[in-house]
Structure formats: structure tokens, C-alpha cells
PDB file of C-alpha atoms in Angstrom:
ATOM      1  CA  MET E  26     117.416  91.681 101.811  1.00 54.00           C
ATOM      2  CA  THR E  27     114.719  89.057 102.320  1.00 52.00           C
ATOM      3  CA  ASP E  28     114.633  86.066 104.532  1.00 56.00           C
ATOM      4  CA  ALA E  29     114.029  82.572 103.368  1.00 58.00           C
ATOM      5  CA  VAL E  30     110.431  82.366 104.615  1.00 58.00           C
ATOM      6  CA  GLY E  31     109.440  85.861 103.395  1.00 55.00           C
ATOM      7  CA  SER E  32     107.861  88.547 105.323  1.00 53.00           C
ATOM      8  CA  ILE E  33     104.832  90.811 105.222  1.00 59.00           C
ATOM      9  CA  ASP E  34     107.002  93.903 105.747  1.00 60.00           C
ATOM     10  CA  THR E  35     109.188  93.149 102.678  1.00 56.00           C
ATOM     11  CA  PRO E  36     106.929  92.246  99.651  1.00 57.00           C
ATOM     12  CA  ASP E  37     108.348  90.279  96.721  1.00 60.00           C
ATOM     13  CA  ALA E  38     110.039  92.306  93.988  1.00 57.00           C
ATOM     14  CA  PRO E  39     107.459  93.157  91.255  1.00 58.00           C
ATOM     15  CA  ASP E  40     107.845  91.984  87.723  1.00 57.00           C
ATOM     16  CA  GLU E  41     109.191  94.528  85.270  1.00 57.00           C
ATOM     17  CA  ALA E  42     106.422  93.766  82.802  1.00 56.00           C
ATOM     18  CA  THR E  43     103.587  94.465  85.164  1.00 54.00           C
ATOM     19  CA  GLU E  44     105.436  97.546  86.486  1.00 53.00           C
ATOM     20  CA  SER E  45     105.702  99.092  83.091  1.00 54.00           C
ATOM     21  CA  LYS E  46     101.928  98.373  82.498  1.00 54.00           C
ATOM     22  CA  LYS E  47     101.117 100.178  85.704  1.00 55.00           C
ATOM     23  CA  LYS E  48     103.112 103.201  84.854  1.00 57.00           C
ATOM     24  CA  ALA E  49     101.594 103.546  81.392  1.00 55.00           C
ATOM     25  CA  ARG E  50      98.132 103.730  82.825  1.00 55.00           C
ATOM     26  CA  LYS E  51      97.444 107.131  84.233  1.00 56.00           C
ATOM     27  CA  GLY E  52      93.787 107.759  85.131  1.00 55.00           C
ATOM     28  CA  GLY E  53      92.187 104.437  84.626  1.00 56.00           C
ATOM     29  CA  LYS E  54      88.413 104.087  84.654  1.00 55.00           C
ATOM     30  CA  ARG E  55      87.956 106.498  87.693  1.00 51.00           C
ATOM     31  CA  GLY E  56      89.902 109.224  85.923  1.00 56.00           C
ATOM     32  CA  LYS E  57      87.617 109.273  82.943  1.00 69.00           C
ATOM     33  CA  LYS E  58      84.311 109.566  84.825  1.00 77.00           C
ATOM     34  CA  GLY E  59      82.791 112.955  85.724  1.00 89.00           C
ATOM     35  CA  PRO E  60      81.593 113.997  89.083  1.00 88.00           C
ATOM     36  CA  LEU E  61      78.158 112.364  88.703  1.00 92.00           C
ATOM     37  CA  GLY E  62      79.772 109.223  87.535  1.00 91.00           C
ATOM     38  CA  ARG E  63      82.072 109.094  90.613  1.00 92.00           C
ATOM     39  CA  LEU E  64      79.111 109.846  92.813  1.00 93.00           C
ATOM     40  CA  ALA E  65      77.099 106.956  91.197  1.00 93.00           C
ATOM     41  CA  LEU E  66      80.153 104.664  91.692  1.00 94.00           C
ATOM     42  CA  PHE E  67      80.399 105.712  95.296  1.00 94.00           C
ATOM     43  CA  TYR E  68      76.799 104.871  96.033  1.00 95.00           C
ATOM     44  CA  ARG E  69      77.022 101.536  94.109  1.00 95.00           C
ATOM     45  CA  GLN E  70      80.024 100.689  96.353  1.00 96.00           C
ATOM     46  CA  ILE E  71      78.027 101.643  99.457  1.00 96.00           C
ATOM     47  CA  VAL E  72      75.118  99.305  98.508  1.00 95.00           C
ATOM     48  CA  ALA E  73      77.616  96.513  97.712  1.00 95.00           C
ATOM     49  CA  GLU E  74      79.268  96.844 101.124  1.00 95.00           C
ATOM     50  CA  LEU E  75      75.873  96.946 102.919  1.00 94.00           C
ATOM     51  CA  ARG E  76      74.907  93.662 101.288  1.00 93.00           C
ATOM     52  CA  LYS E  77      77.949  92.079 102.785  1.00 94.00           C
ATOM     53  CA  VAL E  78      76.938  93.098 106.312  1.00 93.00           C
ATOM     54  CA  VAL E  79      75.623  90.253 108.444  1.00 92.00           C
ATOM     55  CA  TRP E  80      72.689  91.858 110.197  1.00 90.00           C
ATOM     56  CA  PRO E  81      71.577  90.612 113.637  1.00 94.00           C
ATOM     57  CA  THR E  82      68.344  88.852 114.184  1.00 96.00           C
ATOM     58  CA  ARG E  83      65.538  90.446 116.179  1.00 97.00           C
ATOM     59  CA  ASN E  84      66.435  88.192 119.132  1.00 97.00           C
ATOM     60  CA  GLN E  85      70.127  89.104 119.024  1.00 97.00           C
ATOM     61  CA  LEU E  86      69.207  92.827 118.629  1.00 97.00           C
ATOM     62  CA  THR E  87      66.988  92.616 121.758  1.00 97.00           C
ATOM     63  CA  THR E  88      69.724  90.929 123.754  1.00 98.00           C
ATOM     64  CA  TYR E  89      72.390  93.407 122.687  1.00 97.00           C
ATOM     65  CA  THR E  90      70.066  96.345 123.472  1.00 98.00           C
ATOM     66  CA  THR E  91      69.246  94.961 126.882  1.00 98.00           C
ATOM     67  CA  VAL E  92      72.978  94.422 127.684  1.00 98.00           C
ATOM     68  CA  VAL E  93      73.780  98.030 126.688  1.00 98.00           C
ATOM     69  CA  ILE E  94      70.966  99.485 128.736  1.00 98.00           C
ATOM     70  CA  VAL E  95      71.876  97.451 131.836  1.00 98.00           C
ATOM     71  CA  PHE E  96      75.502  98.416 131.492  1.00 98.00           C
ATOM     72  CA  VAL E  97      74.604 102.042 131.179  1.00 98.00           C
ATOM     73  CA  VAL E  98      72.254 101.950 134.248  1.00 98.00           C
ATOM     74  CA  ILE E  99      75.023 100.307 136.276  1.00 98.00           C
ATOM     75  CA  MET E 100      77.569 102.956 135.225  1.00 98.00           C
ATOM     76  CA  ILE E 101      75.136 105.816 135.987  1.00 98.00           C
ATOM     77  CA  GLY E 102      74.701 104.272 139.506  1.00 98.00           C
ATOM     78  CA  LEU E 103      78.378 103.926 139.981  1.00 98.00           C
ATOM     79  CA  VAL E 104      79.121 107.477 138.954  1.00 98.00           C
ATOM     80  CA  THR E 105      76.324 108.724 141.157  1.00 98.00           C
ATOM     81  CA  VAL E 106      77.675 106.931 144.179  1.00 98.00           C
ATOM     82  CA  ILE E 107      81.188 108.180 143.541  1.00 98.00           C
ATOM     83  CA  ASP E 108      79.981 111.690 143.022  1.00 97.00           C
ATOM     84  CA  TYR E 109      77.854 111.618 146.092  1.00 97.00           C
ATOM     85  CA  GLY E 110      80.861 110.298 148.139  1.00 97.00           C
ATOM     86  CA  PHE E 111      83.200 113.028 146.885  1.00 96.00           C
ATOM     87  CA  SER E 112      80.599 115.786 147.538  1.00 96.00           C
ATOM     88  CA  GLU E 113      80.118 114.496 151.172  1.00 95.00           C
ATOM     89  CA  ALA E 114      83.942 114.334 151.540  1.00 95.00           C
ATOM     90  CA  ILE E 115      84.332 117.928 150.339  1.00 95.00           C
ATOM     91  CA  LYS E 116      81.513 119.116 152.644  1.00 94.00           C
ATOM     92  CA  TYR E 117      83.219 117.371 155.525  1.00 94.00           C
ATOM     93  CA  ILE E 118      86.628 118.754 154.766  1.00 94.00           C
ATOM     94  CA  PHE E 119      85.653 122.368 153.882  1.00 92.00           C
ATOM     95  CA  GLY E 120      82.782 122.925 156.135  1.00 81.00           C
TER      96      GLY E 120
END
């Protein structure tokens, strides 16, 4: 049962003609390649995906690195203060 607008959860019914074509094809191109062919395809796909990546500029990379280092230093300080506070509380309570 579908609603008038359609939904992502319920896709449209596939055509019978395209469904029969999909069933007739078993391995396709990937099924006919050997292990070296599949490995070469894998590396070609990796290179293709890496070309799509938007790499940061040197200025952006410097800014991001600085932000991460400052955040880590602040968190180290926070954990150190909390740890010191707990250790002093334990010393006070237990002796």
C-alpha cells in the first residue's frame, strides 16, 4: 500500500521487463574477472574516490591542527585537575 506522495521506505514497483533482465544476468562483469582483475578494479576505485576528495589548503590544515592541539591541551589540563582533586579527596577521606 503506497500513499499519494510516495515514500522512501516503500519504493515504486519495478517493471517486469527490467526485473527479468536482472534475473537473467548472474555474474556480470565482476563475476568474470579473476582475483588480479578484481584487485586492479579495487585500486582504480580507490584512486577515483581520492580524486573526489576536497583536500584542505595549507592555511586550513594549519588552523585545524592548531584547534585540535589546543583542545587536547585543555582536555589534558581538565583531566589533570579532576584527577588531582579526586586524589586529594581520597587522601583526606582515607588518611
